């Protein structure tokens, strides 16, 4: 479960989020919608504790931002898979190595890593492309690779920050469908987007964020 | 175990991935260690020279005429117990006469009718001592015995040799420390370039839940490899240089440069591992702050 209690964070330029109270339950699929600069990314960064609230707190399962020690934050992030608009794939290694990195961090054995990465690539429809480098993949494939990287460690939560930002409408819909499949298997999904047309009518919770404050619908 | 292997292989792969920074780091370490190694060899050989000179330091003690041989032998025994005394050589009146005959070819008894040469003792001081050798306390102690008539020693010369040697040791130590500190900074800055180039990897690792030590390890391992390669190259250069130099000094002044290749490689490798470990740890820790 993810809970934000009166959480506020303000950047030096005055932007940020203020007094956010929000609970996202296990297995939930929630969209965070709002214009660019409204505070969506700040909210997500608080969930994976890249930013700690200056006021209030964020609680993700047993991790409480008020009391968490910085050396414990990696253990929170191991429960979270992250997908970004600009992919964040490493150019100097192929798809397999990009995805396997998460499992190396968790200390998996080599043969287990091979099986699990292959399985993840199949899940996102990238089987057989494990030796390709990011630059050899299309935008949609790179984003699916990001989802595979997020999925490979079987996370409790997936945070997707504008994952369709660089994709065409068809690929964007396919990506959302893929995330919905993942959600059906029990993973909490929080996806930030500024494109209302993309998310409307899908039957998921929509959290609207405007000027750093939340309006739920 | 798999995690360790992964970190190790990442460290090795990084050498190839960051060719330019690897070259810069290895070259800096190579230069630093070549200078540091040369200083060590100079220091070691200067030590040998000072030990040789100290071996030549002599305190000559002349005994009073009325002191018996037995008393002299017992006083000389006492000299051996003085701190800083390596050995003593007793020269009895008879021995002194023999020395006179060997040096001048005539018997002293034939010249003056009796043996006027006093019994004496040569006191040799210790050779191995890092700090400045001061023979004055030994001289004062010897002079305090009533049996002793006169003490002769090369006080001024010894003082000057020891003073210069101490200055030399201090300068060498400061220089060496300075070079090592500078090299830590050079390595640290070189690794920072690698880190800036690998910012994305570090961020990706942090996002997927890598601990600080997991993020740091490949960079530190890479740094240690730079150090080892730099040390091997510097050792090779020094050994070749020393072999050529030793051949020249041997043929010109019959003096071989003293050094042990194994110790040299050992010291330079350990030194480089330590400085490259410190340098790379410092750089990555500063980045992760």
CSV table of C-alpha atoms in Angstrom, one decimal, chain B:
chain,number,residue,atom,x,y,z
B,1,UNK,CA,29.4,-15.4,-5.4
B,2,UNK,CA,27.5,-14.5,-8.6
B,3,UNK,CA,27.2,-11.0,-7.4
B,4,UNK,CA,31.0,-10.8,-6.8
B,5,UNK,CA,31.7,-12.2,-10.2
B,6,UNK,CA,29.4,-9.7,-11.8
B,7,UNK,CA,31.0,-6.8,-10.0
B,8,UNK,CA,34.5,-8.1,-10.9
B,9,UNK,CA,33.5,-8.6,-14.6
B,10,UNK,CA,31.9,-5.1,-14.6
B,11,UNK,CA,35.2,-3.7,-13.3
B,12,UNK,CA,37.2,-5.4,-16.0
B,13,UNK,CA,34.7,-4.6,-18.8
B,14,UNK,CA,34.8,-0.9,-17.7
B,15,UNK,CA,38.5,-0.9,-18.5
B,16,UNK,CA,37.6,-1.4,-22.1
B,17,UNK,CA,34.4,0.6,-22.1
B,18,UNK,CA,36.3,3.7,-20.7
B,19,UNK,CA,39.5,3.4,-22.8
B,20,UNK,CA,40.4,7.0,-22.7
B,21,UNK,CA,40.0,7.5,-19.0
B,22,UNK,CA,41.7,4.2,-18.4
B,23,UNK,CA,44.7,5.3,-20.4
B,24,UNK,CA,44.8,8.6,-18.5
B,25,UNK,CA,44.6,7.0,-15.1
B,26,UNK,CA,47.1,4.3,-16.0
B,27,UNK,CA,49.6,6.8,-17.4
B,28,UNK,CA,49.2,9.1,-14.3
B,29,UNK,CA,49.8,6.1,-12.0
B,30,UNK,CA,52.7,5.0,-14.1
B,31,UNK,CA,54.4,8.4,-13.9
B,32,UNK,CA,53.7,8.7,-10.2
B,33,UNK,CA,55.0,5.3,-9.4
B,34,UNK,CA,58.1,5.7,-11.6
B,35,UNK,CA,59.0,8.9,-9.6
B,36,UNK,CA,58.1,7.3,-6.2
B,37,UNK,CA,60.0,4.1,-7.1
B,38,UNK,CA,63.1,6.1,-8.2
B,39,UNK,CA,63.0,8.0,-4.9
B,40,UNK,CA,62.7,4.8,-3.0
B,41,UNK,CA,65.8,3.3,-4.8
B,42,UNK,CA,67.7,6.5,-4.2
B,43,UNK,CA,66.7,6.4,-0.5
B,44,UNK,CA,67.6,2.8,-0.2
B,45,UNK,CA,71.1,3.3,-1.7
B,46,UNK,CA,71.7,6.4,0.4
B,47,UNK,CA,70.9,4.2,3.4
B,48,UNK,CA,73.5,1.8,2.3
B,49,UNK,CA,76.0,4.6,1.9
B,50,UNK,CA,75.2,6.0,5.4
B,51,UNK,CA,75.6,2.5,6.9
B,52,UNK,CA,78.9,2.2,5.2
B,53,UNK,CA,80.0,5.6,6.5
B,54,UNK,CA,78.8,4.7,10.0
B,55,UNK,CA,80.8,1.6,9.8
B,56,UNK,CA,83.8,3.8,9.5
B,57,UNK,CA,83.0,6.0,12.5
B,58,UNK,CA,85.6,5.2,15.2
B,59,UNK,CA,86.1,6.4,18.7
B,60,UNK,CA,89.6,5.9,19.9
B,61,UNK,CA,90.1,5.6,23.6
B,62,UNK,CA,93.5,5.8,25.2
B,63,UNK,CA,94.0,4.5,28.7
B,64,UNK,CA,96.1,6.0,31.6
B,65,UNK,CA,99.6,4.5,31.9
B,66,UNK,CA,99.0,3.1,35.4
B,67,UNK,CA,95.9,1.1,34.6
B,68,UNK,CA,96.4,-2.7,34.5
B,69,UNK,CA,95.5,-4.9,31.5
B,70,UNK,CA,92.8,-6.6,33.7
B,71,UNK,CA,91.2,-3.2,34.6
B,72,UNK,CA,91.4,-2.2,30.9
B,73,UNK,CA,89.7,-5.4,29.8
B,74,UNK,CA,86.9,-4.9,32.4
B,75,UNK,CA,86.4,-1.2,31.3
B,76,UNK,CA,86.2,-2.3,27.6
B,77,UNK,CA,83.6,-4.8,28.6
B,78,UNK,CA,81.6,-1.9,30.1
B,79,UNK,CA,82.0,0.0,26.9
B,80,UNK,CA,80.3,-2.8,25.0
B,81,UNK,CA,77.2,-2.3,27.1
B,82,UNK,CA,76.8,1.4,26.2
B,83,UNK,CA,73.8,2.1,24.1
B,84,UNK,CA,74.9,2.7,20.5
B,85,UNK,CA,78.1,0.8,20.7
B,86,UNK,CA,78.4,-2.0,18.1
B,87,UNK,CA,81.8,-3.5,19.0
B,88,UNK,CA,85.1,-2.7,20.6
B,89,UNK,CA,88.7,-3.7,19.7
B,90,UNK,CA,91.2,-3.7,22.5
B,91,UNK,CA,94.8,-2.7,21.6
B,92,UNK,CA,97.1,-3.5,24.5
B,93,UNK,CA,100.5,-1.8,24.9
B,94,UNK,CA,102.2,-4.8,23.3
B,95,UNK,CA,99.7,-4.7,20.3
B,96,UNK,CA,100.4,-1.0,20.0
B,97,UNK,CA,104.1,-1.8,19.7
B,98,UNK,CA,103.5,-4.3,17.0
B,99,UNK,CA,101.4,-1.8,15.1
B,100,UNK,CA,104.1,0.7,15.4
B,101,UNK,CA,106.7,-1.8,14.0
B,102,UNK,CA,104.4,-2.7,11.1
B,103,UNK,CA,103.8,0.9,10.3
B,104,UNK,CA,107.3,2.3,10.8
B,105,UNK,CA,109.5,-0.8,10.4
B,106,UNK,CA,111.3,-0.3,13.7
B,107,UNK,CA,110.9,-1.6,17.2
B,108,UNK,CA,109.8,1.2,19.6
B,109,UNK,CA,111.9,-0.4,22.4
B,110,UNK,CA,115.0,0.0,20.3
B,111,UNK,CA,114.3,3.7,19.7
B,112,UNK,CA,113.3,5.0,23.2
B,113,UNK,CA,114.3,2.0,25.4
B,114,UNK,CA,110.7,1.5,26.7
B,115,UNK,CA,107.2,1.2,25.3
B,116,UNK,CA,105.6,4.7,25.7
B,117,UNK,CA,102.5,3.7,23.6
B,118,UNK,CA,99.4,3.6,25.7
B,119,UNK,CA,96.9,0.8,25.7
B,120,UNK,CA,93.9,1.8,23.7
B,121,UNK,CA,90.5,0.7,22.4
B,122,UNK,CA,88.6,1.3,19.2
B,123,UNK,CA,84.9,1.7,19.7
B,124,UNK,CA,82.7,1.1,16.7
B,125,UNK,CA,79.1,2.5,16.7
B,126,UNK,CA,75.9,0.9,15.4
B,127,UNK,CA,75.3,1.2,11.7
B,128,UNK,CA,71.5,0.7,11.5
B,129,UNK,CA,69.6,3.6,12.9
B,130,UNK,CA,67.0,5.8,11.2
B,131,UNK,CA,67.3,8.8,13.4
B,132,UNK,CA,70.3,11.0,13.6
B,133,UNK,CA,73.3,9.4,15.2
B,134,UNK,CA,74.8,11.4,18.0
B,135,UNK,CA,78.0,9.9,19.3
B,136,UNK,CA,78.5,12.6,22.0
B,137,UNK,CA,76.6,10.7,24.7
B,138,UNK,CA,78.9,7.6,24.0
B,139,UNK,CA,82.0,9.8,24.1
B,140,UNK,CA,80.8,11.5,27.4
B,141,UNK,CA,80.1,8.1,28.9
B,142,UNK,CA,83.5,6.8,27.9
B,143,UNK,CA,85.2,9.9,29.2
B,144,UNK,CA,83.5,9.4,32.6
B,145,UNK,CA,85.7,6.4,33.4
B,146,UNK,CA,88.8,7.4,35.5
B,147,UNK,CA,90.9,4.8,33.6
B,148,UNK,CA,90.5,6.8,30.4
B,149,UNK,CA,93.1,9.3,29.5
B,150,UNK,CA,92.0,10.6,26.1
B,151,UNK,CA,89.2,10.1,23.6
B,152,UNK,CA,89.6,10.9,19.9
B,153,UNK,CA,86.8,10.9,17.4
B,154,UNK,CA,85.8,12.6,14.1
B,155,UNK,CA,83.1,14.6,15.9
B,156,UNK,CA,82.7,17.5,13.4
B,157,UNK,CA,82.7,15.3,10.3
B,158,UNK,CA,80.2,12.8,11.8
B,159,UNK,CA,77.9,15.6,12.9
B,160,UNK,CA,77.9,17.1,9.4
B,161,UNK,CA,77.3,13.7,7.7
B,162,UNK,CA,74.5,12.9,10.0
B,163,UNK,CA,72.9,16.3,9.7
B,164,UNK,CA,72.9,16.2,5.9
B,165,UNK,CA,71.6,12.7,6.0
B,166,UNK,CA,68.7,13.6,8.2
B,167,UNK,CA,67.9,16.6,6.0
B,168,UNK,CA,67.9,14.3,3.0
B,169,UNK,CA,65.7,11.7,4.7
B,170,UNK,CA,63.2,14.4,5.6
B,171,UNK,CA,63.1,15.9,2.1
B,172,UNK,CA,62.7,12.5,0.6
B,173,UNK,CA,59.9,11.6,3.0
B,174,UNK,CA,58.0,14.8,2.3
B,175,UNK,CA,58.5,14.4,-1.4
B,176,UNK,CA,57.3,10.9,-1.4
B,177,UNK,CA,54.2,11.7,0.7
B,178,UNK,CA,53.5,14.7,-1.5
B,179,UNK,CA,53.7,12.6,-4.7
B,180,UNK,CA,51.4,10.0,-3.2
B,181,UNK,CA,48.8,12.6,-2.1
B,182,UNK,CA,49.0,14.2,-5.5
B,183,UNK,CA,48.5,10.8,-7.2
B,184,UNK,CA,45.4,10.1,-5.1
B,185,UNK,CA,43.9,13.4,-6.3
B,186,UNK,CA,45.0,12.7,-9.9
B,187,UNK,CA,43.4,9.3,-9.8
B,188,UNK,CA,40.3,10.6,-8.0
B,189,UNK,CA,39.8,13.3,-10.7
B,190,UNK,CA,40.4,10.8,-13.5
B,191,UNK,CA,37.9,8.4,-12.1
B,192,UNK,CA,35.5,11.4,-11.7
B,193,UNK,CA,35.6,11.8,-15.5
B,194,UNK,CA,34.6,8.1,-15.8
B,195,UNK,CA,31.9,8.6,-13.3
B,196,UNK,CA,30.5,11.6,-15.1
B,197,UNK,CA,30.6,9.6,-18.3
B,198,UNK,CA,28.7,6.8,-16.5
B,199,UNK,CA,26.2,9.0,-14.7
B,200,UNK,CA,23.4,7.1,-16.5
B,201,UNK,CA,24.6,3.8,-15.2
B,202,UNK,CA,24.9,5.0,-11.7
B,203,UNK,CA,21.4,6.5,-11.8
B,204,UNK,CA,20.0,3.3,-13.3
B,205,UNK,CA,21.7,1.3,-10.6
B,206,UNK,CA,20.3,3.5,-7.9
B,207,UNK,CA,16.8,3.3,-9.3
B,208,UNK,CA,16.8,-0.4,-9.4
B,209,UNK,CA,17.8,-0.6,-5.8
B,210,UNK,CA,21.5,-1.1,-5.8
B,211,UNK,CA,23.2,-0.3,-2.5
B,212,UNK,CA,26.0,2.2,-2.3
B,213,UNK,CA,28.6,-0.5,-2.1
B,214,UNK,CA,27.2,-2.2,-5.2
B,215,UNK,CA,27.3,1.1,-7.2
B,216,UNK,CA,30.8,1.8,-5.9
B,217,UNK,CA,32.4,-1.6,-6.4
B,218,UNK,CA,32.9,-1.7,-10.2
B,219,UNK,CA,34.5,1.8,-10.2
B,220,UNK,CA,36.8,0.8,-7.3
B,221,UNK,CA,37.7,-2.5,-9.0
B,222,UNK,CA,38.4,-0.6,-12.2
B,223,UNK,CA,40.5,1.9,-10.3
B,224,UNK,CA,42.5,-1.0,-8.7
B,225,UNK,CA,43.1,-2.5,-12.1
B,226,UNK,CA,44.4,0.9,-13.3
B,227,UNK,CA,46.7,0.8,-10.3
B,228,UNK,CA,48.0,-2.6,-11.0
B,229,UNK,CA,48.7,-2.0,-14.7
B,230,UNK,CA,50.4,1.3,-13.9
B,231,UNK,CA,52.5,-0.5,-11.2
B,232,UNK,CA,53.6,-3.2,-13.6
B,233,UNK,CA,54.6,-0.7,-16.3
B,234,UNK,CA,56.4,1.5,-13.7
B,235,UNK,CA,58.2,-1.6,-12.3
B,236,UNK,CA,59.3,-2.7,-15.8
B,237,UNK,CA,60.6,0.8,-16.6
B,238,UNK,CA,62.5,1.0,-13.3
B,239,UNK,CA,64.0,-2.4,-13.5
B,240,UNK,CA,65.2,-1.9,-17.0
B,241,UNK,CA,66.5,1.6,-16.1
B,242,UNK,CA,68.2,0.3,-12.9
B,243,UNK,CA,69.8,-2.6,-14.7
B,244,UNK,CA,71.3,-0.3,-17.3
B,245,UNK,CA,72.2,2.3,-14.7
B,246,UNK,CA,73.8,-0.3,-12.4
B,247,UNK,CA,75.9,-1.6,-15.3
B,248,UNK,CA,77.2,1.9,-16.0
B,249,UNK,CA,78.0,2.8,-12.3
B,250,UNK,CA,79.6,-0.7,-12.0
B,251,UNK,CA,81.9,-0.1,-14.9
B,252,UNK,CA,82.7,3.5,-14.0
B,253,UNK,CA,82.9,3.6,-10.2
B,254,UNK,CA,82.7,-0.1,-9.3
B,255,UNK,CA,79.4,0.5,-7.5
B,256,UNK,CA,76.3,-1.5,-8.2
B,257,UNK,CA,72.9,0.0,-7.5
B,258,UNK,CA,71.3,-2.0,-4.7
B,259,UNK,CA,67.7,-3.0,-5.2
B,260,UNK,CA,65.5,-6.1,-5.2
B,261,UNK,CA,63.2,-6.5,-8.2
B,262,UNK,CA,60.7,-8.5,-6.2
B,263,UNK,CA,60.5,-6.0,-3.4
B,264,UNK,CA,60.3,-3.2,-5.9
B,265,UNK,CA,57.4,-4.8,-7.7
B,266,UNK,CA,55.7,-5.7,-4.4
B,267,UNK,CA,56.0,-2.2,-2.9
B,268,UNK,CA,54.9,-0.4,-6.1
B,269,UNK,CA,52.0,-2.8,-6.6
B,270,UNK,CA,50.7,-2.5,-3.0
B,271,UNK,CA,51.3,1.3,-3.1
B,272,UNK,CA,49.3,1.6,-6.4
B,273,UNK,CA,46.5,-0.6,-5.2
B,274,UNK,CA,46.2,1.5,-2.0
B,275,UNK,CA,46.4,4.9,-3.8
B,276,UNK,CA,44.0,3.8,-6.7
B,277,UNK,CA,41.6,2.3,-4.2
B,278,UNK,CA,41.6,5.6,-2.2
B,279,UNK,CA,41.4,7.7,-5.3
B,280,UNK,CA,38.5,5.9,-6.9
B,281,UNK,CA,36.6,5.4,-3.6
B,282,UNK,CA,37.0,9.2,-2.9
B,283,UNK,CA,35.7,10.0,-6.4
B,284,UNK,CA,32.6,7.7,-6.4
B,285,UNK,CA,31.8,8.6,-2.7
B,286,UNK,CA,31.8,12.3,-3.6
B,287,UNK,CA,29.5,11.6,-6.5
B,288,UNK,CA,27.1,9.5,-4.5
B,289,UNK,CA,26.8,12.1,-1.7
